[in-house]
């Protein structure tokens, strides 16, 4: 394997997506590090046993690469705590992988006793910041390895009085004293759909906390740009990443995030092209050190001038709408209809996973 220049101690890698083992011999020389979504590999119907199945675990351990654990089931961005058993199982999986660090989404999928079956965007209030910091602490207490939160995708329009996207993430990570998984495709998606500009978002962040960078592909649908993880990386996003990487003094890994369909779309040659472009990013030297600090306005945002609905009520309303338990929304937003459609797809996928054998007998 040709090593990445040691600007990044972990280097360049990709998600251990389905079918990557088929093309592994053709791309292995360009992969320094592998990221694993353990919940997708848990044993039994929809991971009921909550342990990584033996066959994929053995394959991953045999790669002779550093492994990262990236959670996709027990997010930390809501006021309802993540399932304690799920957090414990996620920690156990990270240990099974001997993960260098582990991470979860700054999103929510539960509101009280209701489950969305899809990651929903956080309600960006100070109440939510405090809750997220508590939830992150439950992860940190389970495993003494660096814990990161991923910058979220949000298809909703900004709400007056809420924290800006970047200052919300900054407030959470500083309150929790955790790292940041900067998903540049997520925040570029947010800008393209009418939220905070990427430059302003980055100015709000404590960039010294960024240890991992995600890049991905997407496409436009129904008037939105979708964080779909399909296909290669847009050249505009690569150009943006080239300007961002030098600003990340603690960056350790750059990861290509994709769904299994991308193996078929890109093939081995396409994956090699993507990974080669990430190696070029990894070679960009950091900017000279500057005094630590975060963007302006974060502390000031702690003053909310008008009475506001409880964060939990807003979460419950959004979850009820996106799961079709209700058609009520205080503020109509086309993004909520997109999230509703995506939630339909996510819940259908869970249904299929839970009843794969029964459905197979019916076909």
GROMACS .gro file of C-alpha atoms in nm:
model
  363
    1UNK     CA    1   0.000   0.000   0.000
    2UNK     CA    2   0.129   0.346  -0.091
    3UNK     CA    3   0.114   0.550   0.231
    4UNK     CA    4  -0.047   0.890   0.240
    5UNK     CA    5   0.195   1.170   0.330
    6UNK     CA    6   0.179   1.196   0.706
    7UNK     CA    7  -0.001   1.526   0.724
    8UNK     CA    8  -0.289   1.299   0.829
    9UNK     CA    9  -0.192   1.021   1.068
   10UNK     CA   10  -0.489   0.805   0.961
   11UNK     CA   11  -0.504   0.913   0.599
   12UNK     CA   12  -0.762   0.855   0.327
   13UNK     CA   13  -1.037   0.596   0.334
   14UNK     CA   14  -1.397   0.502   0.272
   15UNK     CA   15  -1.702   0.355   0.440
   16UNK     CA   16  -1.706  -0.025   0.449
   17UNK     CA   17  -2.014  -0.031   0.228
   18UNK     CA   18  -2.174  -0.345   0.092
   19UNK     CA   19  -1.985  -0.504  -0.199
   20UNK     CA   20  -1.665  -0.314  -0.121
   21UNK     CA   21  -1.503  -0.652  -0.059
   22UNK     CA   22  -1.559  -0.735  -0.427
   23UNK     CA   23  -1.352  -0.438  -0.547
   24UNK     CA   24  -1.110  -0.432  -0.253
   25UNK     CA   25  -0.816  -0.587  -0.442
   26UNK     CA   26  -0.848  -0.310  -0.702
   27UNK     CA   27  -0.855  -0.018  -0.456
   28UNK     CA   28  -0.664  -0.141  -0.149
   29UNK     CA   29  -0.344   0.047  -0.236
   30UNK     CA   30  -0.537   0.376  -0.209
   31UNK     CA   31  -0.711   0.301   0.123
   32UNK     CA   32  -0.529   0.390   0.445
   33UNK     CA   33  -0.824   0.370   0.686
   34UNK     CA   34  -1.171   0.212   0.683
   35UNK     CA   35  -1.484   0.348   0.852
   36UNK     CA   36  -1.748   0.103   0.971
   37UNK     CA   37  -2.117   0.163   1.042
   38UNK     CA   38  -2.156  -0.116   1.299
   39UNK     CA   39  -2.536  -0.111   1.319
   40UNK     CA   40  -2.553  -0.211   0.950
   41UNK     CA   41  -2.350  -0.523   1.033
   42UNK     CA   42  -2.525  -0.633   1.352
   43UNK     CA   43  -2.649  -0.992   1.356
   44UNK     CA   44  -3.007  -1.107   1.318
   45UNK     CA   45  -3.314  -0.935   1.177
   46UNK     CA   46  -3.238  -0.563   1.187
   47UNK     CA   47  -2.941  -0.624   1.415
   48UNK     CA   48  -3.146  -0.770   1.695
   49UNK     CA   49  -2.837  -0.924   1.861
   50UNK     CA   50  -2.649  -0.592   1.845
   51UNK     CA   51  -2.311  -0.749   1.777
   52UNK     CA   52  -2.119  -0.726   1.451
   53UNK     CA   53  -2.161  -1.053   1.264
   54UNK     CA   54  -1.853  -1.275   1.271
   55UNK     CA   55  -1.786  -1.287   0.896
   56UNK     CA   56  -1.771  -0.911   0.828
   57UNK     CA   57  -1.586  -0.853   1.155
   58UNK     CA   58  -1.320  -1.105   1.056
   59UNK     CA   59  -1.291  -0.945   0.712
   60UNK     CA   60  -1.251  -0.598   0.859
   61UNK     CA   61  -0.991  -0.711   1.112
   62UNK     CA   62  -0.800  -0.879   0.831
   63UNK     CA   63  -0.759  -0.558   0.632
   64UNK     CA   64  -0.462  -0.447   0.841
   65UNK     CA   65  -0.594  -0.092   0.840
   66UNK     CA   66  -0.699   0.141   1.122
   67UNK     CA   67  -1.077   0.121   1.171
   68UNK     CA   68  -1.322   0.396   1.269
   69UNK     CA   69  -1.671   0.336   1.411
   70UNK     CA   70  -1.952   0.559   1.283
   71UNK     CA   71  -2.292   0.514   1.446
   72UNK     CA   72  -2.612   0.542   1.243
   73UNK     CA   73  -2.878   0.437   1.494
   74UNK     CA   74  -2.853   0.622   1.825
   75UNK     CA   75  -2.806   0.994   1.752
   76UNK     CA   76  -2.738   1.254   2.018
   77UNK     CA   77  -2.914   1.566   1.885
   78UNK     CA   78  -3.261   1.532   2.038
   79UNK     CA   79  -3.401   1.598   2.383
   80UNK     CA   80  -3.502   1.230   2.415
   81UNK     CA   81  -3.192   1.035   2.524
   82UNK     CA   82  -3.058   0.764   2.293
   83UNK     CA   83  -3.143   0.409   2.398
   84UNK     CA   84  -2.890   0.319   2.673
   85UNK     CA   85  -2.869  -0.039   2.548
   86UNK     CA   86  -2.798   0.093   2.200
   87UNK     CA   87  -2.522   0.318   2.331
   88UNK     CA   88  -2.372   0.024   2.520
   89UNK     CA   89  -2.389  -0.196   2.209
   90UNK     CA   90  -2.230   0.078   1.999
   91UNK     CA   91  -1.945   0.101   2.248
   92UNK     CA   92  -1.903  -0.276   2.239
   93UNK     CA   93  -1.887  -0.268   1.859
   94UNK     CA   94  -1.626   0.007   1.867
   95UNK     CA   95  -1.421  -0.211   2.100
   96UNK     CA   96  -1.468  -0.516   1.876
   97UNK     CA   97  -1.332  -0.307   1.589
   98UNK     CA   98  -1.057  -0.159   1.807
   99UNK     CA   99  -1.172   0.170   1.657
  100UNK     CA  100  -0.932   0.463   1.676
  101UNK     CA  101  -1.230   0.689   1.740
  102UNK     CA  102  -1.608   0.662   1.723
  103UNK     CA  103  -1.883   0.900   1.620
  104UNK     CA  104  -2.257   0.957   1.597
  105UNK     CA  105  -2.497   1.194   1.425
  106UNK     CA  106  -2.605   1.526   1.573
  107UNK     CA  107  -2.965   1.450   1.482
  108UNK     CA  108  -3.264   1.278   1.644
  109UNK     CA  109  -3.487   0.982   1.561
  110UNK     CA  110  -3.699   0.962   1.877
  111UNK     CA  111  -3.942   1.199   2.044
  112UNK     CA  112  -4.069   1.055   2.369
  113UNK     CA  113  -4.181   0.700   2.292
  114UNK     CA  114  -4.215   0.757   1.916
  115UNK     CA  115  -3.953   0.635   1.669
  116UNK     CA  116  -3.895   0.798   1.330
  117UNK     CA  117  -3.693   0.528   1.156
  118UNK     CA  118  -3.492   0.810   0.999
  119UNK     CA  119  -3.246   1.074   1.118
  120UNK     CA  120  -3.426   1.407   1.162
  121UNK     CA  121  -3.254   1.747   1.180
  122UNK     CA  122  -3.197   1.887   1.528
  123UNK     CA  123  -3.401   2.174   1.671
  124UNK     CA  124  -3.121   2.426   1.721
  125UNK     CA  125  -3.199   2.578   2.060
  126UNK     CA  126  -2.999   2.617   2.379
  127UNK     CA  127  -3.222   2.354   2.538
  128UNK     CA  128  -3.116   2.115   2.260
  129UNK     CA  129  -2.749   2.207   2.312
  130UNK     CA  130  -2.771   2.114   2.680
  131UNK     CA  131  -2.948   1.786   2.599
  132UNK     CA  132  -2.696   1.693   2.329
  133UNK     CA  133  -2.406   1.753   2.568
  134UNK     CA  134  -2.567   1.517   2.821
  135UNK     CA  135  -2.624   1.250   2.556
  136UNK     CA  136  -2.266   1.277   2.431
  137UNK     CA  137  -2.148   1.228   2.789
  138UNK     CA  138  -2.325   0.889   2.796
  139UNK     CA  139  -2.110   0.782   2.501
  140UNK     CA  140  -1.793   0.924   2.652
  141UNK     CA  141  -1.857   0.742   2.979
  142UNK     CA  142  -1.893   0.410   2.796
  143UNK     CA  143  -1.562   0.413   2.613
  144UNK     CA  144  -1.243   0.608   2.671
  145UNK     CA  145  -1.172   0.685   2.307
  146UNK     CA  146  -1.221   1.011   2.118
  147UNK     CA  147  -1.589   1.070   2.040
  148UNK     CA  148  -1.698   1.287   1.747
  149UNK     CA  149  -2.035   1.424   1.635
  150UNK     CA  150  -2.120   1.467   1.269
  151UNK     CA  151  -2.239   1.800   1.130
  152UNK     CA  152  -2.601   1.732   1.026
  153UNK     CA  153  -2.797   1.767   0.705
  154UNK     CA  154  -3.105   1.988   0.733
  155UNK     CA  155  -3.362   2.036   0.456
  156UNK     CA  156  -3.578   2.272   0.665
  157UNK     CA  157  -3.554   2.648   0.635
  158UNK     CA  158  -3.386   2.835   0.926
  159UNK     CA  159  -3.615   2.938   1.211
  160UNK     CA  160  -3.585   3.290   1.351
  161UNK     CA  161  -3.445   3.283   1.704
  162UNK     CA  162  -3.274   2.945   1.666
  163UNK     CA  163  -2.897   2.913   1.669
  164UNK     CA  164  -2.723   2.925   1.335
  165UNK     CA  165  -2.610   2.588   1.202
  166UNK     CA  166  -2.243   2.642   1.277
  167UNK     CA  167  -2.291   2.799   1.617
  168UNK     CA  168  -2.523   2.516   1.720
  169UNK     CA  169  -2.252   2.259   1.642
  170UNK     CA  170  -1.990   2.480   1.808
  171UNK     CA  171  -2.200   2.517   2.122
  172UNK     CA  172  -2.264   2.143   2.147
  173UNK     CA  173  -1.904   2.035   2.094
  174UNK     CA  174  -1.763   2.289   2.336
  175UNK     CA  175  -2.022   2.204   2.602
  176UNK     CA  176  -1.948   1.832   2.557
  177UNK     CA  177  -1.575   1.875   2.495
  178UNK     CA  178  -1.587   1.635   2.200
  179UNK     CA  179  -1.453   1.621   1.847
  180UNK     CA  180  -1.619   1.711   1.518
  181UNK     CA  181  -1.675   1.493   1.215
  182UNK     CA  182  -1.704   1.765   0.952
  183UNK     CA  183  -1.932   1.634   0.679
  184UNK     CA  184  -1.858   1.897   0.418
  185UNK     CA  185  -2.113   1.750   0.180
  186UNK     CA  186  -2.382   1.791   0.448
  187UNK     CA  187  -2.317   2.158   0.507
  188UNK     CA  188  -2.275   2.225   0.133
  189UNK     CA  189  -2.613   2.053   0.085
  190UNK     CA  190  -2.759   2.278   0.354
  191UNK     CA  191  -2.630   2.591   0.179
  192UNK     CA  192  -2.765   2.478  -0.156
  193UNK     CA  193  -3.106   2.430   0.004
  194UNK     CA  194  -3.119   2.776   0.161
  195UNK     CA  195  -2.943   2.744   0.495
  196UNK     CA  196  -2.620   2.897   0.628
  197UNK     CA  197  -2.336   2.957   0.382
  198UNK     CA  198  -2.048   2.711   0.417
  199UNK     CA  199  -1.796   2.990   0.478
  200UNK     CA  200  -2.005   3.136   0.760
  201UNK     CA  201  -2.066   2.791   0.905
  202UNK     CA  202  -1.694   2.720   0.919
  203UNK     CA  203  -1.626   3.061   1.074
  204UNK     CA  204  -1.861   2.962   1.358
  205UNK     CA  205  -1.689   2.629   1.426
  206UNK     CA  206  -1.395   2.557   1.656
  207UNK     CA  207  -1.200   2.408   1.365
  208UNK     CA  208  -0.935   2.263   1.595
  209UNK     CA  209  -1.196   2.006   1.704
  210UNK     CA  210  -1.234   1.864   1.351
  211UNK     CA  211  -1.064   1.523   1.337
  212UNK     CA  212  -1.243   1.367   1.040
  213UNK     CA  213  -1.377   1.496   0.708
  214UNK     CA  214  -1.656   1.332   0.506
  215UNK     CA  215  -1.710   1.392   0.135
  216UNK     CA  216  -1.986   1.237  -0.074
  217UNK     CA  217  -2.199   1.263  -0.385
  218UNK     CA  218  -2.558   1.374  -0.426
  219UNK     CA  219  -2.818   1.484  -0.678
  220UNK     CA  220  -3.112   1.720  -0.725
  221UNK     CA  221  -3.471   1.610  -0.676
  222UNK     CA  222  -3.803   1.791  -0.626
  223UNK     CA  223  -3.631   2.128  -0.609
  224UNK     CA  224  -3.379   2.016  -0.346
  225UNK     CA  225  -3.021   1.901  -0.356
  226UNK     CA  226  -3.011   1.565  -0.180
  227UNK     CA  227  -2.736   1.428   0.044
  228UNK     CA  228  -2.775   1.091  -0.128
  229UNK     CA  229  -2.421   0.946  -0.103
  230UNK     CA  230  -2.456   0.824  -0.463
  231UNK     CA  231  -2.187   0.858  -0.728
  232UNK     CA  232  -1.865   1.055  -0.717
  233UNK     CA  233  -1.776   1.387  -0.557
  234UNK     CA  234  -1.879   1.706  -0.735
  235UNK     CA  235  -1.573   1.903  -0.858
  236UNK     CA  236  -1.714   2.215  -0.689
  237UNK     CA  237  -1.715   2.032  -0.356
  238UNK     CA  238  -1.358   1.910  -0.412
  239UNK     CA  239  -1.252   2.269  -0.479
  240UNK     CA  240  -1.426   2.379  -0.160
  241UNK     CA  241  -1.256   2.098   0.034
  242UNK     CA  242  -0.917   2.209  -0.096
  243UNK     CA  243  -0.978   2.547   0.068
  244UNK     CA  244  -1.107   2.393   0.392
  245UNK     CA  245  -0.846   2.122   0.459
  246UNK     CA  246  -0.562   2.368   0.534
  247UNK     CA  247  -0.782   2.524   0.807
  248UNK     CA  248  -0.813   2.194   0.998
  249UNK     CA  249  -0.502   2.156   1.215
  250UNK     CA  250  -0.625   1.842   1.395
  251UNK     CA  251  -0.756   1.658   1.088
  252UNK     CA  252  -0.670   1.287   1.093
  253UNK     CA  253  -0.879   1.124   0.819
  254UNK     CA  254  -1.065   1.206   0.497
  255UNK     CA  255  -1.342   0.956   0.424
  256UNK     CA  256  -1.548   0.898   0.109
  257UNK     CA  257  -1.904   0.830   0.220
  258UNK     CA  258  -2.125   0.629  -0.014
  259UNK     CA  259  -2.407   0.379  -0.030
  260UNK     CA  260  -2.359   0.032  -0.182
  261UNK     CA  261  -2.516   0.150  -0.508
  262UNK     CA  262  -2.207   0.363  -0.563
  263UNK     CA  263  -1.991   0.054  -0.609
  264UNK     CA  264  -2.204  -0.033  -0.910
  265UNK     CA  265  -2.224   0.328  -1.031
  266UNK     CA  266  -1.852   0.400  -1.000
  267UNK     CA  267  -1.689   0.061  -1.032
  268UNK     CA  268  -1.330   0.005  -0.924
  269UNK     CA  269  -1.194   0.266  -1.166
  270UNK     CA  270  -1.437   0.530  -1.043
  271UNK     CA  271  -1.358   0.455  -0.681
  272UNK     CA  272  -0.988   0.484  -0.758
  273UNK     CA  273  -1.049   0.826  -0.913
  274UNK     CA  274  -1.236   0.940  -0.601
  275UNK     CA  275  -0.970   0.810  -0.364
  276UNK     CA  276  -0.692   0.965  -0.572
  277UNK     CA  277  -0.865   1.303  -0.543
  278UNK     CA  278  -0.883   1.259  -0.165
  279UNK     CA  279  -0.511   1.179  -0.149
  280UNK     CA  280  -0.447   1.508  -0.329
  281UNK     CA  281  -0.646   1.685  -0.057
  282UNK     CA  282  -0.449   1.504   0.212
  283UNK     CA  283  -0.125   1.644   0.073
  284UNK     CA  284  -0.233   2.008   0.119
  285UNK     CA  285  -0.029   2.155   0.406
  286UNK     CA  286  -0.202   2.325   0.698
  287UNK     CA  287  -0.207   2.699   0.736
  288UNK     CA  288   0.025   2.851   0.998
  289UNK     CA  289  -0.109   2.809   1.349
  290UNK     CA  290  -0.340   3.082   1.472
  291UNK     CA  291  -0.484   3.150   1.820
  292UNK     CA  292  -0.772   2.914   1.906
  293UNK     CA  293  -1.122   3.048   1.912
  294UNK     CA  294  -1.459   3.019   1.754
  295UNK     CA  295  -1.664   3.244   1.535
  296UNK     CA  296  -1.841   3.558   1.653
  297UNK     CA  297  -2.185   3.554   1.799
  298UNK     CA  298  -2.198   3.213   1.966
  299UNK     CA  299  -2.214   3.345   2.320
  300UNK     CA  300  -2.454   3.622   2.219
  301UNK     CA  301  -2.690   3.362   2.074
  302UNK     CA  302  -2.760   3.241   2.427
  303UNK     CA  303  -3.004   3.531   2.471
  304UNK     CA  304  -3.345   3.456   2.319
  305UNK     CA  305  -3.567   3.761   2.312
  306UNK     CA  306  -3.912   3.603   2.278
  307UNK     CA  307  -4.091   3.312   2.446
  308UNK     CA  308  -4.054   2.993   2.244
  309UNK     CA  309  -4.217   2.654   2.226
  310UNK     CA  310  -4.038   2.378   2.410
  311UNK     CA  311  -3.779   2.204   2.198
  312UNK     CA  312  -3.934   1.866   2.277
  313UNK     CA  313  -4.271   1.986   2.144
  314UNK     CA  314  -4.113   2.095   1.817
  315UNK     CA  315  -3.934   1.761   1.787
  316UNK     CA  316  -4.257   1.571   1.852
  317UNK     CA  317  -4.440   1.778   1.590
  318UNK     CA  318  -4.172   1.719   1.325
  319UNK     CA  319  -4.152   1.347   1.398
  320UNK     CA  320  -4.531   1.310   1.390
  321UNK     CA  321  -4.546   1.492   1.056
  322UNK     CA  322  -4.264   1.302   0.891
  323UNK     CA  323  -4.400   0.964   1.006
  324UNK     CA  324  -4.755   1.060   0.891
  325UNK     CA  325  -4.897   1.037   1.241
  326UNK     CA  326  -5.013   1.397   1.193
  327UNK     CA  327  -5.049   1.655   0.917
  328UNK     CA  328  -5.005   1.947   1.157
  329UNK     CA  329  -4.707   2.183   1.134
  330UNK     CA  330  -4.701   2.524   1.298
  331UNK     CA  331  -4.482   2.656   1.016
  332UNK     CA  332  -4.527   2.504   0.671
  333UNK     CA  333  -4.195   2.412   0.512
  334UNK     CA  334  -4.138   2.228   0.181
  335UNK     CA  335  -3.836   2.065   0.341
  336UNK     CA  336  -4.065   1.885   0.584
  337UNK     CA  337  -4.241   1.718   0.291
  338UNK     CA  338  -3.906   1.603   0.152
  339UNK     CA  339  -3.808   1.463   0.493
  340UNK     CA  340  -4.148   1.292   0.509
  341UNK     CA  341  -4.078   1.118   0.177
  342UNK     CA  342  -3.729   1.018   0.290
  343UNK     CA  343  -3.871   0.888   0.618
  344UNK     CA  344  -4.120   0.677   0.423
  345UNK     CA  345  -3.826   0.518   0.240
  346UNK     CA  346  -3.631   0.469   0.561
  347UNK     CA  347  -3.921   0.306   0.744
  348UNK     CA  348  -3.992   0.080   0.446
  349UNK     CA  349  -3.628  -0.031   0.451
  350UNK     CA  350  -3.659  -0.116   0.821
  351UNK     CA  351  -3.977  -0.311   0.751
  352UNK     CA  352  -3.807  -0.511   0.477
  353UNK     CA  353  -3.503  -0.578   0.699
  354UNK     CA  354  -3.723  -0.693   0.988
  355UNK     CA  355  -3.932  -0.928   0.772
  356UNK     CA  356  -3.694  -1.035   0.498
  357UNK     CA  357  -3.771  -1.407   0.527
  358UNK     CA  358  -4.149  -1.359   0.534
  359UNK     CA  359  -4.138  -1.126   0.232
  360UNK     CA  360  -3.917  -1.374   0.049
  361UNK     CA  361  -4.175  -1.648   0.097
  362UNK     CA  362  -4.446  -1.419  -0.043
  363UNK     CA  363  -4.259  -1.346  -0.366
   0.00000   0.00000   0.00000
